[in-house]
XYZ file of C-alpha atoms in Angstrom:
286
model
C 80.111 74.740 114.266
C 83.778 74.831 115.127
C 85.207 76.709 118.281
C 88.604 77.280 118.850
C 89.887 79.138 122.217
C 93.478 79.376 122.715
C 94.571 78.586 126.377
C 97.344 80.309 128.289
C 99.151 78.454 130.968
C 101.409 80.430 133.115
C 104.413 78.621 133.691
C 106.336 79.761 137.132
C 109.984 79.870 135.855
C 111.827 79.045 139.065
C 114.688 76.300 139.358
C 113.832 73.169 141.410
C 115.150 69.755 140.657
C 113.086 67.000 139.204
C 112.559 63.581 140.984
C 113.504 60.428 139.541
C 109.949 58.856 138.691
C 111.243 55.815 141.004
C 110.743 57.865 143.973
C 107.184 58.443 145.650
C 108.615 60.338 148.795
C 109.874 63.721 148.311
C 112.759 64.745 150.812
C 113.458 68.087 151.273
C 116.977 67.110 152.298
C 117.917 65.884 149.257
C 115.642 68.326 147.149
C 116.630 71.921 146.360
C 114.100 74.571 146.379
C 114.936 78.090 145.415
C 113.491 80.387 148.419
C 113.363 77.389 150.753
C 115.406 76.930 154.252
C 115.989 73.376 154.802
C 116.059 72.428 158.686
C 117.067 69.293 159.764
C 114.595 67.677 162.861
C 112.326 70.522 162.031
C 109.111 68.713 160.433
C 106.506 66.288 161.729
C 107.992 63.074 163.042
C 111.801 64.596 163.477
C 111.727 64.668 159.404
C 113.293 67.060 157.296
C 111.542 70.408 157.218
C 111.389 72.793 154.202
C 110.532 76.693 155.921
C 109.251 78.968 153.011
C 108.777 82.971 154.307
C 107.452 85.698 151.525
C 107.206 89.127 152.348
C 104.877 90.037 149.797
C 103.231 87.724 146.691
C 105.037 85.006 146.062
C 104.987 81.669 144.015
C 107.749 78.617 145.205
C 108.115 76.052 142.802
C 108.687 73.056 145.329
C 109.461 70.057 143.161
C 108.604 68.961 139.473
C 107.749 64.970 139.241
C 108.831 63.506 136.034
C 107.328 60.573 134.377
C 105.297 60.177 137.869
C 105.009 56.105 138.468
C 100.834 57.074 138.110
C 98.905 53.793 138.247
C 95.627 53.415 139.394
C 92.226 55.660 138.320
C 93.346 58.766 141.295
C 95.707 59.669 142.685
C 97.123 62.547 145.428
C 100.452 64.196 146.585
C 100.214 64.352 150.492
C 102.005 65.602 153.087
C 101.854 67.788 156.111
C 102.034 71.905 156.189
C 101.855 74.451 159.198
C 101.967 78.384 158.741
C 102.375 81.590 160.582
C 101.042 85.049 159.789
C 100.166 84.032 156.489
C 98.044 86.894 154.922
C 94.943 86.328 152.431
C 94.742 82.490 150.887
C 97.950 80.966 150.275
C 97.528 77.542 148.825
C 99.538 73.953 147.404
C 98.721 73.947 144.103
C 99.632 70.672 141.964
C 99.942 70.731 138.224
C 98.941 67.401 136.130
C 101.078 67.480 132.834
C 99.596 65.133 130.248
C 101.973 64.499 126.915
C 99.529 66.290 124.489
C 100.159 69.441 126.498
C 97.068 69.723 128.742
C 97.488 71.027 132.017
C 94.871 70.552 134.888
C 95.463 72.097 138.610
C 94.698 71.007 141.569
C 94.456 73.771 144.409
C 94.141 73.299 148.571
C 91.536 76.344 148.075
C 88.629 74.775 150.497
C 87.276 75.983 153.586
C 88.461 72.931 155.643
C 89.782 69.698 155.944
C 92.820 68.364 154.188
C 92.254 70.893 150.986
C 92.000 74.061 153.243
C 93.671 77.245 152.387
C 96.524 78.701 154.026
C 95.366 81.246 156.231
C 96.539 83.145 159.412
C 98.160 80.584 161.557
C 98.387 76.227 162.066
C 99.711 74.355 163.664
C 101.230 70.731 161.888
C 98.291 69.648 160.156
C 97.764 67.204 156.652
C 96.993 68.369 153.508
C 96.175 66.652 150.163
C 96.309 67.637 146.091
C 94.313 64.564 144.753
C 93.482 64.144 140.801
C 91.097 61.604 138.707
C 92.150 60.272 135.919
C 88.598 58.609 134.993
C 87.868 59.091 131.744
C 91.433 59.868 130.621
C 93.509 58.387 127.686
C 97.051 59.142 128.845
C 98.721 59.164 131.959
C 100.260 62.198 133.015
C 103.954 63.529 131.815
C 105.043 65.316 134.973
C 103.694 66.868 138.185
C 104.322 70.288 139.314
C 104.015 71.029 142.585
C 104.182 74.699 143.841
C 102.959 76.886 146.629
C 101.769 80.399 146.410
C 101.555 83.417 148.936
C 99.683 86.770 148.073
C 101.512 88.577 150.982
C 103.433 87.871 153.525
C 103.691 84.525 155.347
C 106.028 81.769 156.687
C 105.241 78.239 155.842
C 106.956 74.983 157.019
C 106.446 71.794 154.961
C 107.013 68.282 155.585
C 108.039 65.777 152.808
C 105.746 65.236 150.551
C 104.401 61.269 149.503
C 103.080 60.675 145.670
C 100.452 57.764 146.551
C 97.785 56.245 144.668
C 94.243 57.258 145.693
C 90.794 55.231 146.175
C 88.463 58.267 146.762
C 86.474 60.083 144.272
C 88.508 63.639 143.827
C 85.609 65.882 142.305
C 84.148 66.625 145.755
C 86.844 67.029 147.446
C 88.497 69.309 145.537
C 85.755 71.957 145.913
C 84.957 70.975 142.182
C 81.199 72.029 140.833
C 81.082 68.770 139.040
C 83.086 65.786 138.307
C 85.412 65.721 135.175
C 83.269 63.534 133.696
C 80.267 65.514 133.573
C 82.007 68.279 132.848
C 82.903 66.811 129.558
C 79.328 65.607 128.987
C 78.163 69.294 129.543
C 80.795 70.819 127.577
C 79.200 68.135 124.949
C 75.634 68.566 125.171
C 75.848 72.254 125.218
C 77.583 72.028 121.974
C 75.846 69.787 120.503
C 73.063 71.880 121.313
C 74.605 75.200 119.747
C 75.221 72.719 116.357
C 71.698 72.056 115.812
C 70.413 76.114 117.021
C 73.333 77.241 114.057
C 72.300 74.634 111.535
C 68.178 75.775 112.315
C 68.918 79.859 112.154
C 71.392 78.852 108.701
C 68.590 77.012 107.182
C 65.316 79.332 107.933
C 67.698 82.613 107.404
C 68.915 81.489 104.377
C 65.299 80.776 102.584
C 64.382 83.776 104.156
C 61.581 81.860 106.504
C 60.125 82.133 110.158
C 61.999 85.977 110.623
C 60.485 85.541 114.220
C 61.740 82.150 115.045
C 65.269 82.924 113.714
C 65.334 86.513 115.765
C 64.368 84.847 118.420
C 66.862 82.179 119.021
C 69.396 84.735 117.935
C 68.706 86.331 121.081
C 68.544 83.555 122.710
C 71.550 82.275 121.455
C 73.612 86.120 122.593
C 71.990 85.840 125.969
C 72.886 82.542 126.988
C 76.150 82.846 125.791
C 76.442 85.828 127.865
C 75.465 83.886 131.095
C 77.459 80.473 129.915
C 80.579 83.365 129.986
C 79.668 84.974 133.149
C 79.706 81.411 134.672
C 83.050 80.660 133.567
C 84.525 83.206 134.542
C 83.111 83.131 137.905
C 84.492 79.398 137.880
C 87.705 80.237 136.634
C 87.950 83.007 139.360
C 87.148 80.797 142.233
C 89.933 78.031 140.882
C 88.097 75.248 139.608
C 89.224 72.505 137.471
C 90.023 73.231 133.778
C 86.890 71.062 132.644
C 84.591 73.608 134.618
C 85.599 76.831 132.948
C 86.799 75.750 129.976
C 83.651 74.776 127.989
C 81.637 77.115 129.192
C 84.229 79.969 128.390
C 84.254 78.414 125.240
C 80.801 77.382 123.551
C 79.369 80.590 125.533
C 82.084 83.059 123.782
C 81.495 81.542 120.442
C 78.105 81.218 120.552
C 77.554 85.136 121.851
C 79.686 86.444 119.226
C 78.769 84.343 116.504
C 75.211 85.170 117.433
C 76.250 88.865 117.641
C 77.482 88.811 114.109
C 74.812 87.403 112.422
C 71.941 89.135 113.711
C 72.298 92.096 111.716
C 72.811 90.254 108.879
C 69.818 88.543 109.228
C 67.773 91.293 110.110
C 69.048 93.245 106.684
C 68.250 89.623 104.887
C 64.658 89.796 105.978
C 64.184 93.330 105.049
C 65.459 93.205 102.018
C 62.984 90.299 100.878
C 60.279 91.810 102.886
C 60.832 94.961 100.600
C 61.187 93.023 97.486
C 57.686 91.167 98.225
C 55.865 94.621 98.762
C 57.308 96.291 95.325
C 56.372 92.847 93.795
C 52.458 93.374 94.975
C 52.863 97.392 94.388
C 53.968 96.176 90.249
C 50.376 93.945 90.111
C 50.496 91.602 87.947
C 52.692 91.671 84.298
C 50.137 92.691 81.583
């Protein structure tokens, strides 16, 4: 059973200029950002300091990393961040670009430590948009780093350091599983809608077990439903792509492929139902 969901990435148009994949240290002094107020002395350690202020929602694209020198299994942007009067969760968000076109975020969405949201008021503190590339074929493209304000808010930033990273990511990033076993659920639950389609397309189409096959058509439109439900309650909350993703996917097809055939099965059975009883109602050919 194929499933095909077409993704939408929104891509925030604003003009920023790339860094050379040579460097790992971004500078805000010799990095434009459109919106951004560069003071001199002004960040942690006498650095550079990048002040962004929005007075209502707003999305900065800080600094797109091309060709990113990306070599161990993780990896993380880092940096420091402090904030005043900053209304509702602002949050760094990092984009992993991958050649075949995938994008994965990373978001500082967390209640604390160095992937907390921005929130109300801080002083200099670290933050930290990590990524795992375990399991993946390719190393990424680009890296686009933004931040984003739903009201009003003034936030300072420090520069920011491209490092390689030892830690597992999954956790930390708030994730409800690793990448990994999100990709072996997305797999198994498929798998597992395969062999449920192939059963109801055998039995239905010999007209047999009219119970069995209702049955795990129902089945099939209810968990569907919930696999749905859950996705987009993960996809709400920002979690990784390979949360949301299958279970947006193999719950959608399954629910309305399930939805679709139902009737047709039920008509399927009635018809040979009806055919059996004006068989026995004819007797026996003389």
């Amino acid at each position: 059973m194929k499933q095909v969901l077409a993704s939408v990435g929104i891509a925030l148009l604003v003009a920023g200029r790339p860094v050379a994949a040579q460097e790992l240290t971004i500078d805000w002094s010799r990095t434009i950002v459109t919106g951004g107020v560069l003071l001199a002395g002004a960040g942690p350690d006498g650095t550079a300091g990048l002040q962004l202020r929005a007075a209502g929602p707003t999305s900065f694209h800080l600094v797109t990393i091309e060709r990113p020198p990306v070599t161990g299994p993780a990896y993380a942007v880092t940096g420091q961040v402090r904030y005043q009067g900053v209304e509702g969760q602002g949050y760094l968000e990092m984009w992993t670009v991958f050649p075949d076109g995938g994008r994965f975020f990373t978001r500082t969405l967390a209640s604390q430590g160095p992937l907390a949201a921005l929130h109300g008021e801080s002083a200099w503190r670290p933050f930290e948009l990590p990524f795992d590339l375990s399991g993946a074929s390719q190393v990424p493209s680009r890296l686009e780093i933004n931040l984003v304000l739903p009201a009003r808010g003034t936030v300072w930033l420090g520069p920011l350091h491209l490092q390689r990273s030892y830690a597992p990511t999954a956790t930390a990033q708030g994730g409800w599983c690793s990448a990994r076993v999100g990709t072996l659920v997305g797999a198994i639950l498929g798998s597992f809608v395969g062999v449920v389609g192939a059963i109801i397309g055998v039995l239905g189409g010999r007209g047999r077990a009219r119970r069995l096959v209702g049955a795990l058509l129902v089945g099939m439109i209810a968990v569907g439903g919930c696999l749905v439900l859950a996705g987009a309650a993960a996809a709400s909350s920002s979690q990784p792509r390979y949360v949301w993703y299958p279970l947006l996917v193999i719950g959608g097809a399954s629910g309305v492929i399930a939805l679709v055939i139902l009737p047709a099965m039920r008509r399927r059975y009635a018809a040979d139902e009806l055919r059996r009883i004006e068989a026995m109602d004819a007797g026996p050919s003389a």
